[in-house]
Tab-separated table of C-alpha atoms in Angstrom:
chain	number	residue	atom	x	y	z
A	17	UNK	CA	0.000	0.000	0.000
A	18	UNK	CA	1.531	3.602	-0.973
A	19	UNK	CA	2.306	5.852	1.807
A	20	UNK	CA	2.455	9.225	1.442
A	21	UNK	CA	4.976	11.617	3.007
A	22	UNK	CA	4.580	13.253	6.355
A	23	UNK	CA	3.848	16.097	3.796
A	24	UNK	CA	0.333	15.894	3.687
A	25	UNK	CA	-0.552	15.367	7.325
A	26	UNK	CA	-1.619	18.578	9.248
A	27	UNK	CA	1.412	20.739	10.752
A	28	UNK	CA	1.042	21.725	14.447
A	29	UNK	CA	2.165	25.352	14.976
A	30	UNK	CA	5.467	24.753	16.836
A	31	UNK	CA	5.363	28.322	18.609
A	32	UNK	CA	2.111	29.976	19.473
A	33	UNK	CA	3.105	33.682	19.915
A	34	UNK	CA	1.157	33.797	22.740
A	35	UNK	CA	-0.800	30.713	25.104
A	36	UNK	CA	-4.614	30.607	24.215
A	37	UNK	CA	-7.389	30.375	26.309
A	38	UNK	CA	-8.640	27.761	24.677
A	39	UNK	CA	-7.175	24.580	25.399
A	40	UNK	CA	-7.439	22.989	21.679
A	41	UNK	CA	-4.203	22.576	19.415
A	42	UNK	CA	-3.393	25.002	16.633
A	43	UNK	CA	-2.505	23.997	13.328
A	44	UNK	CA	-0.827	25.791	10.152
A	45	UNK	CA	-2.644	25.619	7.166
A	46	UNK	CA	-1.393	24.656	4.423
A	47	UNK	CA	-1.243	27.605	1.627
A	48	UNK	CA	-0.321	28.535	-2.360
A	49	UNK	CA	0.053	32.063	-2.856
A	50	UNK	CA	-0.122	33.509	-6.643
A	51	UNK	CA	0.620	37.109	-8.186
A	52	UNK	CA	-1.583	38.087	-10.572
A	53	UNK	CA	-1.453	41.752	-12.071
A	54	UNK	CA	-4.003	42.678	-10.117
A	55	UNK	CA	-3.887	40.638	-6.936
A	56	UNK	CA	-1.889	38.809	-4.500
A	57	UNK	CA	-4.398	35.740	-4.034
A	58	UNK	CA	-3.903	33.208	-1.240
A	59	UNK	CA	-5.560	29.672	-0.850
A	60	UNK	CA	-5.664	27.447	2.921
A	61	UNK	CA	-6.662	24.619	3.679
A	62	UNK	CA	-8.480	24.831	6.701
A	63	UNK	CA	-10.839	21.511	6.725
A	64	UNK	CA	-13.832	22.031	9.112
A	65	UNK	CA	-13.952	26.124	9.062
A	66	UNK	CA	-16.782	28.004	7.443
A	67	UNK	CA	-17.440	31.665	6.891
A	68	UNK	CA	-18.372	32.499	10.131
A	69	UNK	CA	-15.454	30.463	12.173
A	70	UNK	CA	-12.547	32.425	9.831
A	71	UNK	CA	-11.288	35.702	11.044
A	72	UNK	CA	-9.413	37.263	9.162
A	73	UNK	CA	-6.735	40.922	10.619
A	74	UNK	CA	-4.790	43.162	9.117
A	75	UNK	CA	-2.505	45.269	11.529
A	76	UNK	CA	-0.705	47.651	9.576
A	77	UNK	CA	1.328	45.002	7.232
A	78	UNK	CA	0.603	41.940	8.818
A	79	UNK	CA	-2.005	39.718	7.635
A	80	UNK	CA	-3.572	36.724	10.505
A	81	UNK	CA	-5.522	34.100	9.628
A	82	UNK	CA	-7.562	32.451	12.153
A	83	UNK	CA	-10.043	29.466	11.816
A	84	UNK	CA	-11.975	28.414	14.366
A	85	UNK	CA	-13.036	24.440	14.785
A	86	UNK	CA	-16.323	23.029	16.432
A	87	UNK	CA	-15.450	19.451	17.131
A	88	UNK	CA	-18.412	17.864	16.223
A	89	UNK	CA	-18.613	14.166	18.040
A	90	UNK	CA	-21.302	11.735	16.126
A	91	UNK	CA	-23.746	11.026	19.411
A	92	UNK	CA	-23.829	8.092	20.849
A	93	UNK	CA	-20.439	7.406	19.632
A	94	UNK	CA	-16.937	6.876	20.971
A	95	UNK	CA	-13.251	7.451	19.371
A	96	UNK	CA	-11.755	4.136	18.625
A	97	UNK	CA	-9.593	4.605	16.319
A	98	UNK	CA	-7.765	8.192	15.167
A	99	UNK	CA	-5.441	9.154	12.525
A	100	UNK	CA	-5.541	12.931	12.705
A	101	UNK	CA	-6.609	15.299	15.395
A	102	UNK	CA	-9.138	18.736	15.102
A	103	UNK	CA	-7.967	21.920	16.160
A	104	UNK	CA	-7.798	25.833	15.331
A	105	UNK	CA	-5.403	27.242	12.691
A	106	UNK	CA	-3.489	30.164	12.690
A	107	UNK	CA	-0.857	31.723	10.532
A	108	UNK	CA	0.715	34.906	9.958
A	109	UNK	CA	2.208	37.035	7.069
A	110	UNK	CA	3.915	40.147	6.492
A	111	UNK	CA	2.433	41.772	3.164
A	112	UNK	CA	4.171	43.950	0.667
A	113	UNK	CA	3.496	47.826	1.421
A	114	UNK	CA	1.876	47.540	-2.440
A	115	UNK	CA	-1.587	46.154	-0.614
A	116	UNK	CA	-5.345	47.628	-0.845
A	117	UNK	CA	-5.744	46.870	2.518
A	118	UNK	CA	-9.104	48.171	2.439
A	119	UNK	CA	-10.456	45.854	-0.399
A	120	UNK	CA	-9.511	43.034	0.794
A	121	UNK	CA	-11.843	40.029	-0.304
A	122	UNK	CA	-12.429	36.590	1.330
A	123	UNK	CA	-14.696	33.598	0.793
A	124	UNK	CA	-14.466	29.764	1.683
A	125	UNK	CA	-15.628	26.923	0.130
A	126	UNK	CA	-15.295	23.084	1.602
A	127	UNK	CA	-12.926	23.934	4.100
A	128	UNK	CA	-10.747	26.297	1.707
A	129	UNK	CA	-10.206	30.070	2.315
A	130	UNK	CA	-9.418	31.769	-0.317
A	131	UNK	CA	-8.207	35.825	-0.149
A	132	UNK	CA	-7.861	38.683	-2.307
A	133	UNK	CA	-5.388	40.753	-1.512
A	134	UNK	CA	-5.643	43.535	-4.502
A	135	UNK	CA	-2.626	45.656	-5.654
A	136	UNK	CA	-2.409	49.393	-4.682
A	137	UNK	CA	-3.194	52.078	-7.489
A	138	UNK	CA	0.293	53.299	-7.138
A	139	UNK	CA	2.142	49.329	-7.288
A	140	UNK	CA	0.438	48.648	-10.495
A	141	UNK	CA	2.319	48.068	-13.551
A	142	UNK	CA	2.191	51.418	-15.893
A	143	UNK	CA	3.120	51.543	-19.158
A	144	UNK	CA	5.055	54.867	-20.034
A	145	UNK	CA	4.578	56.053	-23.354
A	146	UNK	CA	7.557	56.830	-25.102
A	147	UNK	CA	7.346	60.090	-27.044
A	148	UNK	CA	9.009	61.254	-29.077
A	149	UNK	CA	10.807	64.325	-29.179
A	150	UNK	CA	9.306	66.346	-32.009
B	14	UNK	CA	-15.130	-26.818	22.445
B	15	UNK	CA	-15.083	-23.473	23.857
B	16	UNK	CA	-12.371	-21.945	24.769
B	17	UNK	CA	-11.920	-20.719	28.212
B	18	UNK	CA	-11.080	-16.917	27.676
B	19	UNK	CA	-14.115	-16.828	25.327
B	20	UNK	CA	-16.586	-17.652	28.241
B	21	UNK	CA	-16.443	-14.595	30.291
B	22	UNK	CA	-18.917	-12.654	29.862
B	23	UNK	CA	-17.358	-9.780	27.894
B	24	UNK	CA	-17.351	-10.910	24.663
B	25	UNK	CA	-14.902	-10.444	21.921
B	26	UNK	CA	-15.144	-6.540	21.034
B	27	UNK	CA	-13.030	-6.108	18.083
B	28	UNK	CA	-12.967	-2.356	19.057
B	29	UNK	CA	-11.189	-3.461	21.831
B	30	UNK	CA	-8.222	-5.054	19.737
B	31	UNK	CA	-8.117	-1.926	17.727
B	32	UNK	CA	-7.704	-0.365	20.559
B	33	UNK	CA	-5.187	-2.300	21.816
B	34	UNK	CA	-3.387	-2.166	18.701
B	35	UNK	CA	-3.536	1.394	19.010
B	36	UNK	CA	-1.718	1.849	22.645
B	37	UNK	CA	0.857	-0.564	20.697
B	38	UNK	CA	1.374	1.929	18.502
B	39	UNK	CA	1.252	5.025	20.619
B	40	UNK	CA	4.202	3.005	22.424
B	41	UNK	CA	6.536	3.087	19.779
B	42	UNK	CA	5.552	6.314	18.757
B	43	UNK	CA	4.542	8.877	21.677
B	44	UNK	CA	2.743	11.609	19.635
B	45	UNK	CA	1.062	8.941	16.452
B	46	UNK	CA	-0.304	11.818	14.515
B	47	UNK	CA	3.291	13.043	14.227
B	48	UNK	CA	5.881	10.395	14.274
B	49	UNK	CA	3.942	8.190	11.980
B	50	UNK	CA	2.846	8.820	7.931
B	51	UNK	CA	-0.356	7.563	7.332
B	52	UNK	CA	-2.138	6.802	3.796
B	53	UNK	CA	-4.083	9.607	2.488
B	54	UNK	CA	-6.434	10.646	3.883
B	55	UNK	CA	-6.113	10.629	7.349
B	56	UNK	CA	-9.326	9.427	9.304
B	57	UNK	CA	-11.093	9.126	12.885
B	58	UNK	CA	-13.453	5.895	13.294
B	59	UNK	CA	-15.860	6.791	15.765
B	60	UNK	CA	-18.131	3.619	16.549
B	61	UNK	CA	-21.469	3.094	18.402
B	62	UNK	CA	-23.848	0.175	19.258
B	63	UNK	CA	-25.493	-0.157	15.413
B	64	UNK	CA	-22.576	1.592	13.369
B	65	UNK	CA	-19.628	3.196	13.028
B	66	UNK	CA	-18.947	6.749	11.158
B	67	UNK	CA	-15.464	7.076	9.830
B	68	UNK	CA	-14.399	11.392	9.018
B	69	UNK	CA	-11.570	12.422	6.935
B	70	UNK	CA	-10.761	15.969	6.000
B	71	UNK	CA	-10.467	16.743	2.593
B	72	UNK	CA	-10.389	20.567	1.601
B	73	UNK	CA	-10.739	21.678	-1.631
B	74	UNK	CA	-12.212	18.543	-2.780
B	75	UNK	CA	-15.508	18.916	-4.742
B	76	UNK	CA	-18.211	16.650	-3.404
B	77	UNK	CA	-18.730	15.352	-6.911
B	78	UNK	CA	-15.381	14.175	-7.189
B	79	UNK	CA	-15.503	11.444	-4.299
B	80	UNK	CA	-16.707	8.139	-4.969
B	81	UNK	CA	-17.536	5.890	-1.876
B	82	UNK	CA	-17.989	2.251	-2.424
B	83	UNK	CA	-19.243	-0.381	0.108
B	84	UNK	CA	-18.295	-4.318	-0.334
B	85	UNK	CA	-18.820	-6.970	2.464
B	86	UNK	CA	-17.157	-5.256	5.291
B	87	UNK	CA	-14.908	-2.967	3.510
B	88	UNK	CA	-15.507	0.656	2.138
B	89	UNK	CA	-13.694	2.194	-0.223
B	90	UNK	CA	-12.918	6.286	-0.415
B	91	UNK	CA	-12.012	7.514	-4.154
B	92	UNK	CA	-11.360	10.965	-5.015
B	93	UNK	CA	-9.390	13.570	-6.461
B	94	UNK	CA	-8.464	17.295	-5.946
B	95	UNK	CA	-7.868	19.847	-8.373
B	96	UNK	CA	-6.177	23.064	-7.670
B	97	UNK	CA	-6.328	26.118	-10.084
B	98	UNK	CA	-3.591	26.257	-13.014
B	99	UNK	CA	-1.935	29.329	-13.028
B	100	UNK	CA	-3.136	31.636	-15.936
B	101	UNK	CA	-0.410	33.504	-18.163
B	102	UNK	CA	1.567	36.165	-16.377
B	103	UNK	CA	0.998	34.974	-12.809
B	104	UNK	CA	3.285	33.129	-10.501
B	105	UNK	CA	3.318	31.461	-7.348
B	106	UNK	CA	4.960	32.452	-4.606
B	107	UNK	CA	4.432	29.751	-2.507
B	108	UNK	CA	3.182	25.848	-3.174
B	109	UNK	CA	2.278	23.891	-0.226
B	110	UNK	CA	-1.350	22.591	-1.227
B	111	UNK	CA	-1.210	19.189	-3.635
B	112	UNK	CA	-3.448	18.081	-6.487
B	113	UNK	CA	-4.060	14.456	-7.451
B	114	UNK	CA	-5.577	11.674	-6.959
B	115	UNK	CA	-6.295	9.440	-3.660
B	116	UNK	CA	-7.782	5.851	-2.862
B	117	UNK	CA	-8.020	4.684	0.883
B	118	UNK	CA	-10.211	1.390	2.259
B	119	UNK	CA	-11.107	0.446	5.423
B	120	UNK	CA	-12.041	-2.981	6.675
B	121	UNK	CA	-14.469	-2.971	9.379
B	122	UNK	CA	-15.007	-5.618	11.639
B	123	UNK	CA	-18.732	-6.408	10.737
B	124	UNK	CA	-20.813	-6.985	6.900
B	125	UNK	CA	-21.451	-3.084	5.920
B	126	UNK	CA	-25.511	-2.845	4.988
B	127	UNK	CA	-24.615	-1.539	1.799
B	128	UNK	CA	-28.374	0.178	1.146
B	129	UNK	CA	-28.313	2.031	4.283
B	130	UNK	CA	-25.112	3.938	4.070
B	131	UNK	CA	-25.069	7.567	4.362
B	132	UNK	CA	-21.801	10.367	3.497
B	133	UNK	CA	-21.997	14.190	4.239
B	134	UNK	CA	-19.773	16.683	3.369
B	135	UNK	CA	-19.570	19.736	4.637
B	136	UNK	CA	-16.654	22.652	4.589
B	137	UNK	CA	-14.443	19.836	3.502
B	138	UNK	CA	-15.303	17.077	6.019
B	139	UNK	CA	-16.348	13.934	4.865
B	140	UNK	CA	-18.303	11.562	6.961
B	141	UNK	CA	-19.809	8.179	6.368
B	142	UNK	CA	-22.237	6.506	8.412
B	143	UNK	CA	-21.573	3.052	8.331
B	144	UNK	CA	-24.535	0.621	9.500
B	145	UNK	CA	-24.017	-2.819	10.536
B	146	UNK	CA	-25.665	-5.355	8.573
B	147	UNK	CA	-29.050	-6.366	9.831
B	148	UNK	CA	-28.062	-9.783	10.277
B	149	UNK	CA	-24.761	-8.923	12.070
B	150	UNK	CA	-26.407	-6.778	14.588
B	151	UNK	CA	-25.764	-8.294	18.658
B	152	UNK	CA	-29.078	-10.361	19.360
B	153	UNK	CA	-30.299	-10.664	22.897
B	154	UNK	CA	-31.001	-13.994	23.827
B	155	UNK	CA	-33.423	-14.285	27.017
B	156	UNK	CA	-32.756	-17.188	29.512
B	157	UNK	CA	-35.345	-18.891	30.671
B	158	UNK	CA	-35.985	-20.694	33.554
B	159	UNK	CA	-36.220	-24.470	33.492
């Protein structure tokens, strides 16, 4: 039977900034960032999180994502048998100065967030006409 | 003939060896969900007196693209994620997520009824509800008096 790498199992943050309050674990999620023209545009994985369990902060130039978990335990039932564990996630990034911090666009779908982090006016591309010197 | 240790009232509770198995793990490796790689993708068995509902997380993958089978006492989880494909001019500046394809089973230790099982998935948890067969179910057997 293939085994996969350690790779694709969840990463447990390895230093919390700060202890929580709540006593669950904190993972990293897993991310691909891309560059558009237009855009910086970032994709998590954050299994179990929906809209209203992802916070999202931006303090000056540092962006937090948060996703909060609700363990949800089948009734009646008991753990026998567990390969992974459910817990928060949390990361944190420093963004270019060239941000719109103000338009700033998130959504998830099944347990992906996925943000749009749009270029500044000013950090856009121009194109500089050349004239010429009649 | 009937073997002593079978006699005693508790029963053979294949849960029981799993768990046992388990602690026999956790032994070698203290923390399992880190020392040890696992097939793809990960899952929790959670079991209960008529059936047992088995999770896995699997973000980003559309519900459409998992298949679930059921044969005898074994299901089968099929899928496959697809991640976007960068369009010209844009480039990535980091790549942790993967694409492809995955197949995990799981044997059970009881006949699966096949009719009666049940998947959800929802902000990219998948869980199956796994019902014992009918026939496989615990019966209670009354004594009577002589």
């Amino acid at each position: 039977m293939p085994t996969v790498s350690k790779d694709l199992q969840k990463r447990e943050a390895q230093t919390p900034d700060a202890e929580r309050t709540r006593p669950s674990r904190v993972y990293v999620p897993r991310v691909d960032i891309h560059e558009n023209k237009d855009a910086i545009v970032l994709a998590a994985d954050m299994p179990g999180v929906d809209e209203s369990s992802v916070e999202i902060t931006v303090d000056k130039n540092v962006l937090t994502i948060q996703g909060h978990v609700h363990e949800a335990r089948p009734e009646g039932h008991q753990l026998t048998f567990a390969e992974y564990e459910i817990g928060d996630y949390q990361r944190v990034f420093t963004l270019p100065n060239e941000i719109d911090q103000s338009h700033i666009e998130a959504s998830v779908r099944n347990g992906v967030l996925r943000l749009t982090l749009p270029k500044a006016q000013e950090a856009k591309p121009k194109k500089i006409q050349v004239r010429s010197a009649a | 003939m009937l073997w002593p240790r079978v006699g005693y009232g508790l029963g053979w509770n294949p849960w029981r060896e799993l768990g046992r198995l388990q602690e026999e793990v956790n032994r070698i490796f203290p923390r399992l969900g880190e020392a040890a790689s696992f097939d793809f993708p990960a899952m929790n068995v959670w079991s209960g007196p008529e059936d047992v509902v088995v999770s896995a997380e699997l973000p980003g993958v559309e519900p459409d693209k998992i298949d679930i089978s059921v044969a005898g006492d074994t299901v089968t989880v099929r899928g496959s994620r697809e991640l976007e494909n960068l369009k010209n001019g844009e480039s990535y500046h980091r790549r942790e997520r993967e694409a492809g394809q995955f197949t995990r089973s799981l044997r059970l230790p009881f006949e699966i009824e096949a009719g009666k099982v049940e998947a959800k998935f929802k902000n990219g948890v998948l869980e199956i509800k796994l019902p014992r067969a009918e026939s496989e179910k615990p019966k209670k057997v009354t004594v009577r008096t002589a």
